[in-house]
């Protein structure tokens, strides 16, 4: 049996009648840009997330860029980010003229709050926290540091829809959060899509302007961009949002199985077992393991027709030479990047397939 890391064609196969109906309805009306489905999706997303405002934009990278612009981050500012993230987090900071400063990750793949303070100087204006793999970083500690140094918190919540920390949703801890609807995400659309979620009315209003050329009614109020979530994508997302809880529950069942199967395997380090934690709810966008002989294990899984992914191609952001990010003391993150692997984790993976994945990993280590 072939088990891909993620099968992009599955979603249409399952709901083709519903998607065809959406396509027909919207195409017949010609309602493509800034229409009712987008408004409805923004309302539904806010409600689902328990956050006051949502603005649909072109993708999460744009969302991060617009969030920084809306909060006046720009030239000569520095913004910290965890180097175990997609380069998109750093490139959003760079794109507004600020300098991205990498910080180590911890053993949970999240920004190491103990490593933040040594990276702060008089130019530091904020921390862009990536809530990686659908797990929220230790925001209590991060908030303490941010308050002490008068820094803003921004969240790369690209992978964290539906995740909470002490009952607060991803995106609610600072200026705002940026969600991705890339097709492989828990809530994925038929192409690129993203949103900013925020409890701050001013930020909401500014981003609503920025994403549409700075326009309000017939007036152009500021310089802007074109980054609107298409009405068609919004309609797809409205439909799929109704299935998200079921989808996350399925992921948590797969996680339970992986935790059980790998308990007997000393060569695999699992992510934190959120199924027994009280104050966090992880959506399990990914299941990232650290493993002995990672590359050989990956090859073995490939030969057994099981797809895996090296997080970010196996490198932390500061390790991509052409980005010219100079940083000292990132050893911990680099060590993690050499050991970590994403194994299949998604709503299309059956429990039977997940058992095969786990058993094949264990077979590699002769367990
Ligand atoms: C952690 C993280 N940040 C940022 C992004 C960028 O999202 P988008 O492709 O919607 O711009 C992604 C998407 O894969 C991501 O996983």
mmCIF file with all atom_site columns, C-alpha atoms in Angstrom, residues 136-323:
data_model
loop_
_atom_site.group_PDB
_atom_site.id
_atom_site.type_symbol
_atom_site.label_atom_id
_atom_site.label_alt_id
_atom_site.label_comp_id
_atom_site.label_asym_id
_atom_site.label_entity_id
_atom_site.label_seq_id
_atom_site.pdbx_PDB_ins_code
_atom_site.Cartn_x
_atom_site.Cartn_y
_atom_site.Cartn_z
_atom_site.occupancy
_atom_site.B_iso_or_equiv
_atom_site.pdbx_formal_charge
_atom_site.auth_seq_id
_atom_site.auth_comp_id
_atom_site.auth_asym_id
_atom_site.auth_atom_id
_atom_site.pdbx_PDB_model_num
ATOM 1   C CA . UNK A 1 136 ? 1.406   27.145 20.835 1.00 0.00 ? 136 UNK A CA 1
ATOM 2   C CA . UNK A 1 137 ? 4.686   28.302 22.372 1.00 0.00 ? 137 UNK A CA 1
ATOM 3   C CA . UNK A 1 138 ? 4.989   29.143 26.051 1.00 0.00 ? 138 UNK A CA 1
ATOM 4   C CA . UNK A 1 139 ? 3.216   32.487 25.702 1.00 0.00 ? 139 UNK A CA 1
ATOM 5   C CA . UNK A 1 140 ? 3.206   33.266 29.449 1.00 0.00 ? 140 UNK A CA 1
ATOM 6   C CA . UNK A 1 141 ? 7.012   33.368 29.483 1.00 0.00 ? 141 UNK A CA 1
ATOM 7   C CA . UNK A 1 142 ? 7.195   35.119 26.120 1.00 0.00 ? 142 UNK A CA 1
ATOM 8   C CA . UNK A 1 143 ? 4.727   37.780 27.250 1.00 0.00 ? 143 UNK A CA 1
ATOM 9   C CA . UNK A 1 144 ? 6.807   38.417 30.397 1.00 0.00 ? 144 UNK A CA 1
ATOM 10  C CA . UNK A 1 145 ? 9.899   39.045 28.267 1.00 0.00 ? 145 UNK A CA 1
ATOM 11  C CA . UNK A 1 146 ? 7.954   41.157 25.756 1.00 0.00 ? 146 UNK A CA 1
ATOM 12  C CA . UNK A 1 147 ? 6.483   43.312 28.535 1.00 0.00 ? 147 UNK A CA 1
ATOM 13  C CA . UNK A 1 148 ? 9.867   43.743 30.217 1.00 0.00 ? 148 UNK A CA 1
ATOM 14  C CA . UNK A 1 149 ? 11.483  45.000 26.987 1.00 0.00 ? 149 UNK A CA 1
ATOM 15  C CA . UNK A 1 150 ? 8.453   46.740 25.535 1.00 0.00 ? 150 UNK A CA 1
ATOM 16  C CA . UNK A 1 151 ? 8.240   44.414 22.525 1.00 0.00 ? 151 UNK A CA 1
ATOM 17  C CA . UNK A 1 152 ? 5.249   43.549 20.384 1.00 0.00 ? 152 UNK A CA 1
ATOM 18  C CA . UNK A 1 153 ? 4.172   39.940 19.865 1.00 0.00 ? 153 UNK A CA 1
ATOM 19  C CA . UNK A 1 154 ? 3.137   38.773 16.395 1.00 0.00 ? 154 UNK A CA 1
ATOM 20  C CA . UNK A 1 155 ? 2.085   35.196 15.696 1.00 0.00 ? 155 UNK A CA 1
ATOM 21  C CA . UNK A 1 156 ? 2.853   33.018 12.717 1.00 0.00 ? 156 UNK A CA 1
ATOM 22  C CA . UNK A 1 157 ? -0.202  30.840 13.259 1.00 0.00 ? 157 UNK A CA 1
ATOM 23  C CA . UNK A 1 158 ? 0.012   29.418 9.716  1.00 0.00 ? 158 UNK A CA 1
ATOM 24  C CA . UNK A 1 159 ? -0.208  25.910 11.199 1.00 0.00 ? 159 UNK A CA 1
ATOM 25  C CA . UNK A 1 160 ? -2.218  26.626 14.335 1.00 0.00 ? 160 UNK A CA 1
ATOM 26  C CA . UNK A 1 161 ? -5.888  26.996 13.445 1.00 0.00 ? 161 UNK A CA 1
ATOM 27  C CA . UNK A 1 162 ? -7.961  25.562 16.283 1.00 0.00 ? 162 UNK A CA 1
ATOM 28  C CA . UNK A 1 163 ? -5.041  25.315 18.758 1.00 0.00 ? 163 UNK A CA 1
ATOM 29  C CA . UNK A 1 164 ? -5.262  26.844 22.218 1.00 0.00 ? 164 UNK A CA 1
ATOM 30  C CA . UNK A 1 165 ? -3.040  27.669 25.223 1.00 0.00 ? 165 UNK A CA 1
ATOM 31  C CA . UNK A 1 166 ? -4.814  28.139 28.566 1.00 0.00 ? 166 UNK A CA 1
ATOM 32  C CA . UNK A 1 167 ? -8.026  28.342 26.505 1.00 0.00 ? 167 UNK A CA 1
ATOM 33  C CA . UNK A 1 168 ? -6.756  31.221 24.372 1.00 0.00 ? 168 UNK A CA 1
ATOM 34  C CA . UNK A 1 169 ? -6.575  30.713 20.629 1.00 0.00 ? 169 UNK A CA 1
ATOM 35  C CA . UNK A 1 170 ? -3.525  31.029 18.430 1.00 0.00 ? 170 UNK A CA 1
ATOM 36  C CA . UNK A 1 171 ? -3.411  34.612 17.231 1.00 0.00 ? 171 UNK A CA 1
ATOM 37  C CA . UNK A 1 172 ? -4.829  36.082 20.437 1.00 0.00 ? 172 UNK A CA 1
ATOM 38  C CA . UNK A 1 173 ? -1.603  36.717 22.355 1.00 0.00 ? 173 UNK A CA 1
ATOM 39  C CA . UNK A 1 174 ? -0.345  39.905 20.774 1.00 0.00 ? 174 UNK A CA 1
ATOM 40  C CA . UNK A 1 175 ? -0.998  42.191 17.830 1.00 0.00 ? 175 UNK A CA 1
ATOM 41  C CA . UNK A 1 176 ? -2.475  39.384 15.725 1.00 0.00 ? 176 UNK A CA 1
ATOM 42  C CA . UNK A 1 177 ? -1.988  35.983 14.151 1.00 0.00 ? 177 UNK A CA 1
ATOM 43  C CA . UNK A 1 178 ? -1.535  34.835 10.559 1.00 0.00 ? 178 UNK A CA 1
ATOM 44  C CA . UNK A 1 179 ? -3.217  31.669 9.340  1.00 0.00 ? 179 UNK A CA 1
ATOM 45  C CA . UNK A 1 180 ? -2.448  29.770 6.140  1.00 0.00 ? 180 UNK A CA 1
ATOM 46  C CA . UNK A 1 181 ? -5.000  27.989 3.962  1.00 0.00 ? 181 UNK A CA 1
ATOM 47  C CA . UNK A 1 182 ? -2.326  26.347 1.795  1.00 0.00 ? 182 UNK A CA 1
ATOM 48  C CA . UNK A 1 183 ? -3.909  23.092 0.527  1.00 0.00 ? 183 UNK A CA 1
ATOM 49  C CA . UNK A 1 184 ? -1.988  20.793 2.925  1.00 0.00 ? 184 UNK A CA 1
ATOM 50  C CA . UNK A 1 185 ? -3.052  22.793 5.979  1.00 0.00 ? 185 UNK A CA 1
ATOM 51  C CA . UNK A 1 186 ? -5.776  21.570 8.333  1.00 0.00 ? 186 UNK A CA 1
ATOM 52  C CA . UNK A 1 187 ? -8.085  24.093 6.716  1.00 0.00 ? 187 UNK A CA 1
ATOM 53  C CA . UNK A 1 188 ? -6.790  24.192 3.156  1.00 0.00 ? 188 UNK A CA 1
ATOM 54  C CA . UNK A 1 189 ? -8.287  25.785 0.057  1.00 0.00 ? 189 UNK A CA 1
ATOM 55  C CA . UNK A 1 190 ? -7.811  25.167 -3.666 1.00 0.00 ? 190 UNK A CA 1
ATOM 56  C CA . UNK A 1 191 ? -4.636  27.201 -3.998 1.00 0.00 ? 191 UNK A CA 1
ATOM 57  C CA . UNK A 1 192 ? -3.211  29.985 -1.835 1.00 0.00 ? 192 UNK A CA 1
ATOM 58  C CA . UNK A 1 193 ? -5.135  31.687 0.925  1.00 0.00 ? 193 UNK A CA 1
ATOM 59  C CA . UNK A 1 194 ? -4.560  33.226 4.330  1.00 0.00 ? 194 UNK A CA 1
ATOM 60  C CA . UNK A 1 195 ? -6.041  35.392 7.069  1.00 0.00 ? 195 UNK A CA 1
ATOM 61  C CA . UNK A 1 196 ? -5.056  37.754 9.839  1.00 0.00 ? 196 UNK A CA 1
ATOM 62  C CA . UNK A 1 197 ? -6.942  37.238 13.091 1.00 0.00 ? 197 UNK A CA 1
ATOM 63  C CA . UNK A 1 198 ? -6.791  39.966 15.741 1.00 0.00 ? 198 UNK A CA 1
ATOM 64  C CA . UNK A 1 199 ? -8.619  41.383 18.735 1.00 0.00 ? 199 UNK A CA 1
ATOM 65  C CA . UNK A 1 200 ? -7.337  44.857 17.881 1.00 0.00 ? 200 UNK A CA 1
ATOM 66  C CA . UNK A 1 201 ? -9.864  46.980 15.976 1.00 0.00 ? 201 UNK A CA 1
ATOM 67  C CA . UNK A 1 202 ? -7.271  49.441 14.651 1.00 0.00 ? 202 UNK A CA 1
ATOM 68  C CA . UNK A 1 203 ? -5.110  46.642 13.261 1.00 0.00 ? 203 UNK A CA 1
ATOM 69  C CA . UNK A 1 204 ? -8.177  45.025 11.728 1.00 0.00 ? 204 UNK A CA 1
ATOM 70  C CA . UNK A 1 205 ? -9.221  48.237 10.016 1.00 0.00 ? 205 UNK A CA 1
ATOM 71  C CA . UNK A 1 206 ? -5.708  48.949 8.753  1.00 0.00 ? 206 UNK A CA 1
ATOM 72  C CA . UNK A 1 207 ? -5.258  45.469 7.292  1.00 0.00 ? 207 UNK A CA 1
ATOM 73  C CA . UNK A 1 208 ? -8.695  45.653 5.659  1.00 0.00 ? 208 UNK A CA 1
ATOM 74  C CA . UNK A 1 209 ? -7.425  48.765 3.858  1.00 0.00 ? 209 UNK A CA 1
ATOM 75  C CA . UNK A 1 210 ? -3.927  47.470 3.077  1.00 0.00 ? 210 UNK A CA 1
ATOM 76  C CA . UNK A 1 211 ? -5.132  44.252 1.423  1.00 0.00 ? 211 UNK A CA 1
ATOM 77  C CA . UNK A 1 212 ? -7.252  46.224 -1.089 1.00 0.00 ? 212 UNK A CA 1
ATOM 78  C CA . UNK A 1 213 ? -4.995  49.013 -2.400 1.00 0.00 ? 213 UNK A CA 1
ATOM 79  C CA . UNK A 1 214 ? -5.637  51.184 0.651  1.00 0.00 ? 214 UNK A CA 1
ATOM 80  C CA . UNK A 1 215 ? -9.197  51.749 -0.515 1.00 0.00 ? 215 UNK A CA 1
ATOM 81  C CA . UNK A 1 216 ? -12.325 52.432 1.492  1.00 0.00 ? 216 UNK A CA 1
ATOM 82  C CA . UNK A 1 217 ? -15.440 53.067 -0.595 1.00 0.00 ? 217 UNK A CA 1
ATOM 83  C CA . UNK A 1 218 ? -14.267 55.411 -3.332 1.00 0.00 ? 218 UNK A CA 1
ATOM 84  C CA . UNK A 1 219 ? -11.379 56.889 -1.399 1.00 0.00 ? 219 UNK A CA 1
ATOM 85  C CA . UNK A 1 220 ? -7.754  55.697 -1.350 1.00 0.00 ? 220 UNK A CA 1
ATOM 86  C CA . UNK A 1 221 ? -6.801  56.250 2.292  1.00 0.00 ? 221 UNK A CA 1
ATOM 87  C CA . UNK A 1 222 ? -3.211  54.939 2.224  1.00 0.00 ? 222 UNK A CA 1
ATOM 88  C CA . UNK A 1 223 ? -0.668  53.137 0.040  1.00 0.00 ? 223 UNK A CA 1
ATOM 89  C CA . UNK A 1 224 ? -1.793  49.561 -0.229 1.00 0.00 ? 224 UNK A CA 1
ATOM 90  C CA . UNK A 1 225 ? -1.374  46.116 -1.736 1.00 0.00 ? 225 UNK A CA 1
ATOM 91  C CA . UNK A 1 226 ? -3.503  43.628 -3.587 1.00 0.00 ? 226 UNK A CA 1
ATOM 92  C CA . UNK A 1 227 ? -3.893  40.618 -1.314 1.00 0.00 ? 227 UNK A CA 1
ATOM 93  C CA . UNK A 1 228 ? -7.551  39.642 -1.151 1.00 0.00 ? 228 UNK A CA 1
ATOM 94  C CA . UNK A 1 229 ? -8.788  36.152 -0.375 1.00 0.00 ? 229 UNK A CA 1
ATOM 95  C CA . UNK A 1 230 ? -10.880 35.137 -3.417 1.00 0.00 ? 230 UNK A CA 1
ATOM 96  C CA . UNK A 1 231 ? -14.591 34.716 -2.897 1.00 0.00 ? 231 UNK A CA 1
ATOM 97  C CA . UNK A 1 232 ? -14.397 31.224 -4.403 1.00 0.00 ? 232 UNK A CA 1
ATOM 98  C CA . UNK A 1 233 ? -11.695 30.149 -1.927 1.00 0.00 ? 233 UNK A CA 1
ATOM 99  C CA . UNK A 1 234 ? -13.716 31.707 0.908  1.00 0.00 ? 234 UNK A CA 1
ATOM 100 C CA . UNK A 1 235 ? -16.767 29.637 -0.092 1.00 0.00 ? 235 UNK A CA 1
ATOM 101 C CA . UNK A 1 236 ? -14.648 26.448 -0.115 1.00 0.00 ? 236 UNK A CA 1
ATOM 102 C CA . UNK A 1 237 ? -13.246 27.386 3.299  1.00 0.00 ? 237 UNK A CA 1
ATOM 103 C CA . UNK A 1 238 ? -16.731 28.087 4.707  1.00 0.00 ? 238 UNK A CA 1
ATOM 104 C CA . UNK A 1 239 ? -17.719 24.591 3.668  1.00 0.00 ? 239 UNK A CA 1
ATOM 105 C CA . UNK A 1 240 ? -14.571 22.939 5.075  1.00 0.00 ? 240 UNK A CA 1
ATOM 106 C CA . UNK A 1 241 ? -14.635 24.935 8.322  1.00 0.00 ? 241 UNK A CA 1
ATOM 107 C CA . UNK A 1 242 ? -17.682 22.875 9.324  1.00 0.00 ? 242 UNK A CA 1
ATOM 108 C CA . UNK A 1 243 ? -15.532 19.744 9.189  1.00 0.00 ? 243 UNK A CA 1
ATOM 109 C CA . UNK A 1 244 ? -12.489 21.066 11.026 1.00 0.00 ? 244 UNK A CA 1
ATOM 110 C CA . UNK A 1 245 ? -13.319 19.710 14.498 1.00 0.00 ? 245 UNK A CA 1
ATOM 111 C CA . UNK A 1 246 ? -13.816 16.208 13.119 1.00 0.00 ? 246 UNK A CA 1
ATOM 112 C CA . UNK A 1 247 ? -10.629 16.565 11.151 1.00 0.00 ? 247 UNK A CA 1
ATOM 113 C CA . UNK A 1 248 ? -8.587  17.625 14.214 1.00 0.00 ? 248 UNK A CA 1
ATOM 114 C CA . UNK A 1 249 ? -10.086 14.769 16.253 1.00 0.00 ? 249 UNK A CA 1
ATOM 115 C CA . UNK A 1 250 ? -8.973  12.316 13.606 1.00 0.00 ? 250 UNK A CA 1
ATOM 116 C CA . UNK A 1 251 ? -5.451  13.715 13.768 1.00 0.00 ? 251 UNK A CA 1
ATOM 117 C CA . UNK A 1 252 ? -5.488  13.324 17.537 1.00 0.00 ? 252 UNK A CA 1
ATOM 118 C CA . UNK A 1 253 ? -6.471  9.660  17.148 1.00 0.00 ? 253 UNK A CA 1
ATOM 119 C CA . UNK A 1 254 ? -3.497  9.126  14.841 1.00 0.00 ? 254 UNK A CA 1
ATOM 120 C CA . UNK A 1 255 ? -1.261  10.952 17.341 1.00 0.00 ? 255 UNK A CA 1
ATOM 121 C CA . UNK A 1 256 ? -2.493  8.628  20.110 1.00 0.00 ? 256 UNK A CA 1
ATOM 122 C CA . UNK A 1 257 ? -1.524  5.628  18.027 1.00 0.00 ? 257 UNK A CA 1
ATOM 123 C CA . UNK A 1 258 ? 1.932   7.032  17.235 1.00 0.00 ? 258 UNK A CA 1
ATOM 124 C CA . UNK A 1 259 ? 2.547   7.834  20.921 1.00 0.00 ? 259 UNK A CA 1
ATOM 125 C CA . UNK A 1 260 ? 1.585   4.258  21.845 1.00 0.00 ? 260 UNK A CA 1
ATOM 126 C CA . UNK A 1 261 ? 3.639   2.589  19.120 1.00 0.00 ? 261 UNK A CA 1
ATOM 127 C CA . UNK A 1 262 ? 6.770   4.676  19.696 1.00 0.00 ? 262 UNK A CA 1
ATOM 128 C CA . UNK A 1 263 ? 6.703   4.297  23.483 1.00 0.00 ? 263 UNK A CA 1
ATOM 129 C CA . UNK A 1 264 ? 8.682   1.075  23.067 1.00 0.00 ? 264 UNK A CA 1
ATOM 130 C CA . UNK A 1 265 ? 11.137  2.657  20.637 1.00 0.00 ? 265 UNK A CA 1
ATOM 131 C CA . UNK A 1 266 ? 14.107  4.383  22.368 1.00 0.00 ? 266 UNK A CA 1
ATOM 132 C CA . UNK A 1 267 ? 15.402  5.687  19.024 1.00 0.00 ? 267 UNK A CA 1
ATOM 133 C CA . UNK A 1 268 ? 12.396  7.921  18.396 1.00 0.00 ? 268 UNK A CA 1
ATOM 134 C CA . UNK A 1 269 ? 11.562  11.079 20.315 1.00 0.00 ? 269 UNK A CA 1
ATOM 135 C CA . UNK A 1 270 ? 7.928   12.059 19.889 1.00 0.00 ? 270 UNK A CA 1
ATOM 136 C CA . UNK A 1 271 ? 6.544   15.608 20.160 1.00 0.00 ? 271 UNK A CA 1
ATOM 137 C CA . UNK A 1 272 ? 4.971   16.478 23.550 1.00 0.00 ? 272 UNK A CA 1
ATOM 138 C CA . UNK A 1 273 ? 2.006   14.224 24.291 1.00 0.00 ? 273 UNK A CA 1
ATOM 139 C CA . UNK A 1 274 ? -0.695  16.862 24.202 1.00 0.00 ? 274 UNK A CA 1
ATOM 140 C CA . UNK A 1 275 ? -3.370  14.197 24.719 1.00 0.00 ? 275 UNK A CA 1
ATOM 141 C CA . UNK A 1 276 ? -2.473  14.171 28.421 1.00 0.00 ? 276 UNK A CA 1
ATOM 142 C CA . UNK A 1 277 ? -1.784  17.895 28.833 1.00 0.00 ? 277 UNK A CA 1
ATOM 143 C CA . UNK A 1 278 ? -4.338  20.150 30.543 1.00 0.00 ? 278 UNK A CA 1
ATOM 144 C CA . UNK A 1 279 ? -3.545  23.676 29.411 1.00 0.00 ? 279 UNK A CA 1
ATOM 145 C CA . UNK A 1 280 ? -2.885  23.266 25.736 1.00 0.00 ? 280 UNK A CA 1
ATOM 146 C CA . UNK A 1 281 ? -4.865  21.921 22.823 1.00 0.00 ? 281 UNK A CA 1
ATOM 147 C CA . UNK A 1 282 ? -2.667  21.048 19.821 1.00 0.00 ? 282 UNK A CA 1
ATOM 148 C CA . UNK A 1 283 ? -4.236  20.544 16.408 1.00 0.00 ? 283 UNK A CA 1
ATOM 149 C CA . UNK A 1 284 ? -1.455  18.176 15.229 1.00 0.00 ? 284 UNK A CA 1
ATOM 150 C CA . UNK A 1 285 ? -0.958  19.883 11.887 1.00 0.00 ? 285 UNK A CA 1
ATOM 151 C CA . UNK A 1 286 ? 2.247   17.814 11.830 1.00 0.00 ? 286 UNK A CA 1
ATOM 152 C CA . UNK A 1 287 ? 3.818   14.996 13.789 1.00 0.00 ? 287 UNK A CA 1
ATOM 153 C CA . UNK A 1 288 ? 7.500   15.848 14.028 1.00 0.00 ? 288 UNK A CA 1
ATOM 154 C CA . UNK A 1 289 ? 9.801   13.197 15.445 1.00 0.00 ? 289 UNK A CA 1
ATOM 155 C CA . UNK A 1 290 ? 13.501  13.211 16.244 1.00 0.00 ? 290 UNK A CA 1
ATOM 156 C CA . UNK A 1 291 ? 15.181  9.999  15.250 1.00 0.00 ? 291 UNK A CA 1
ATOM 157 C CA . UNK A 1 292 ? 18.469  8.144  15.152 1.00 0.00 ? 292 UNK A CA 1
ATOM 158 C CA . UNK A 1 293 ? 19.853  7.688  11.603 1.00 0.00 ? 293 UNK A CA 1
ATOM 159 C CA . UNK A 1 294 ? 17.162  9.996  10.246 1.00 0.00 ? 294 UNK A CA 1
ATOM 160 C CA . UNK A 1 295 ? 18.248  9.887  6.605  1.00 0.00 ? 295 UNK A CA 1
ATOM 161 C CA . UNK A 1 296 ? 18.494  6.094  6.556  1.00 0.00 ? 296 UNK A CA 1
ATOM 162 C CA . UNK A 1 297 ? 15.083  5.801  8.200  1.00 0.00 ? 297 UNK A CA 1
ATOM 163 C CA . UNK A 1 298 ? 13.656  8.152  5.587  1.00 0.00 ? 298 UNK A CA 1
ATOM 164 C CA . UNK A 1 299 ? 15.135  6.055  2.777  1.00 0.00 ? 299 UNK A CA 1
ATOM 165 C CA . UNK A 1 300 ? 13.730  2.875  4.343  1.00 0.00 ? 300 UNK A CA 1
ATOM 166 C CA . UNK A 1 301 ? 10.268  4.429  4.582  1.00 0.00 ? 301 UNK A CA 1
ATOM 167 C CA . UNK A 1 302 ? 10.522  5.620  0.970  1.00 0.00 ? 302 UNK A CA 1
ATOM 168 C CA . UNK A 1 303 ? 11.411  2.075  -0.151 1.00 0.00 ? 303 UNK A CA 1
ATOM 169 C CA . UNK A 1 304 ? 8.330   0.912  1.743  1.00 0.00 ? 304 UNK A CA 1
ATOM 170 C CA . UNK A 1 305 ? 6.235   3.504  -0.146 1.00 0.00 ? 305 UNK A CA 1
ATOM 171 C CA . UNK A 1 306 ? 5.742   5.791  2.849  1.00 0.00 ? 306 UNK A CA 1
ATOM 172 C CA . UNK A 1 307 ? 6.150   9.523  2.244  1.00 0.00 ? 307 UNK A CA 1
ATOM 173 C CA . UNK A 1 308 ? 7.927   11.766 4.771  1.00 0.00 ? 308 UNK A CA 1
ATOM 174 C CA . UNK A 1 309 ? 9.153   15.352 4.768  1.00 0.00 ? 309 UNK A CA 1
ATOM 175 C CA . UNK A 1 310 ? 12.330  16.924 6.096  1.00 0.00 ? 310 UNK A CA 1
ATOM 176 C CA . UNK A 1 311 ? 11.135  20.045 7.909  1.00 0.00 ? 311 UNK A CA 1
ATOM 177 C CA . UNK A 1 312 ? 12.094  23.072 5.769  1.00 0.00 ? 312 UNK A CA 1
ATOM 178 C CA . UNK A 1 313 ? 14.309  20.848 3.623  1.00 0.00 ? 313 UNK A CA 1
ATOM 179 C CA . UNK A 1 314 ? 16.375  19.876 6.680  1.00 0.00 ? 314 UNK A CA 1
ATOM 180 C CA . UNK A 1 315 ? 17.727  23.359 7.445  1.00 0.00 ? 315 UNK A CA 1
ATOM 181 C CA . UNK A 1 316 ? 16.863  26.143 9.864  1.00 0.00 ? 316 UNK A CA 1
ATOM 182 C CA . UNK A 1 317 ? 16.237  29.545 8.245  1.00 0.00 ? 317 UNK A CA 1
ATOM 183 C CA . UNK A 1 318 ? 19.628  30.993 9.295  1.00 0.00 ? 318 UNK A CA 1
ATOM 184 C CA . UNK A 1 319 ? 21.381  28.071 7.567  1.00 0.00 ? 319 UNK A CA 1
ATOM 185 C CA . UNK A 1 320 ? 20.295  29.175 4.067  1.00 0.00 ? 320 UNK A CA 1
ATOM 186 C CA . UNK A 1 321 ? 23.511  30.973 3.097  1.00 0.00 ? 321 UNK A CA 1
ATOM 187 C CA . UNK A 1 322 ? 22.021  33.261 0.441  1.00 0.00 ? 322 UNK A CA 1
ATOM 188 C CA . UNK A 1 323 ? 19.727  34.847 2.997  1.00 0.00 ? 323 UNK A CA 1
#
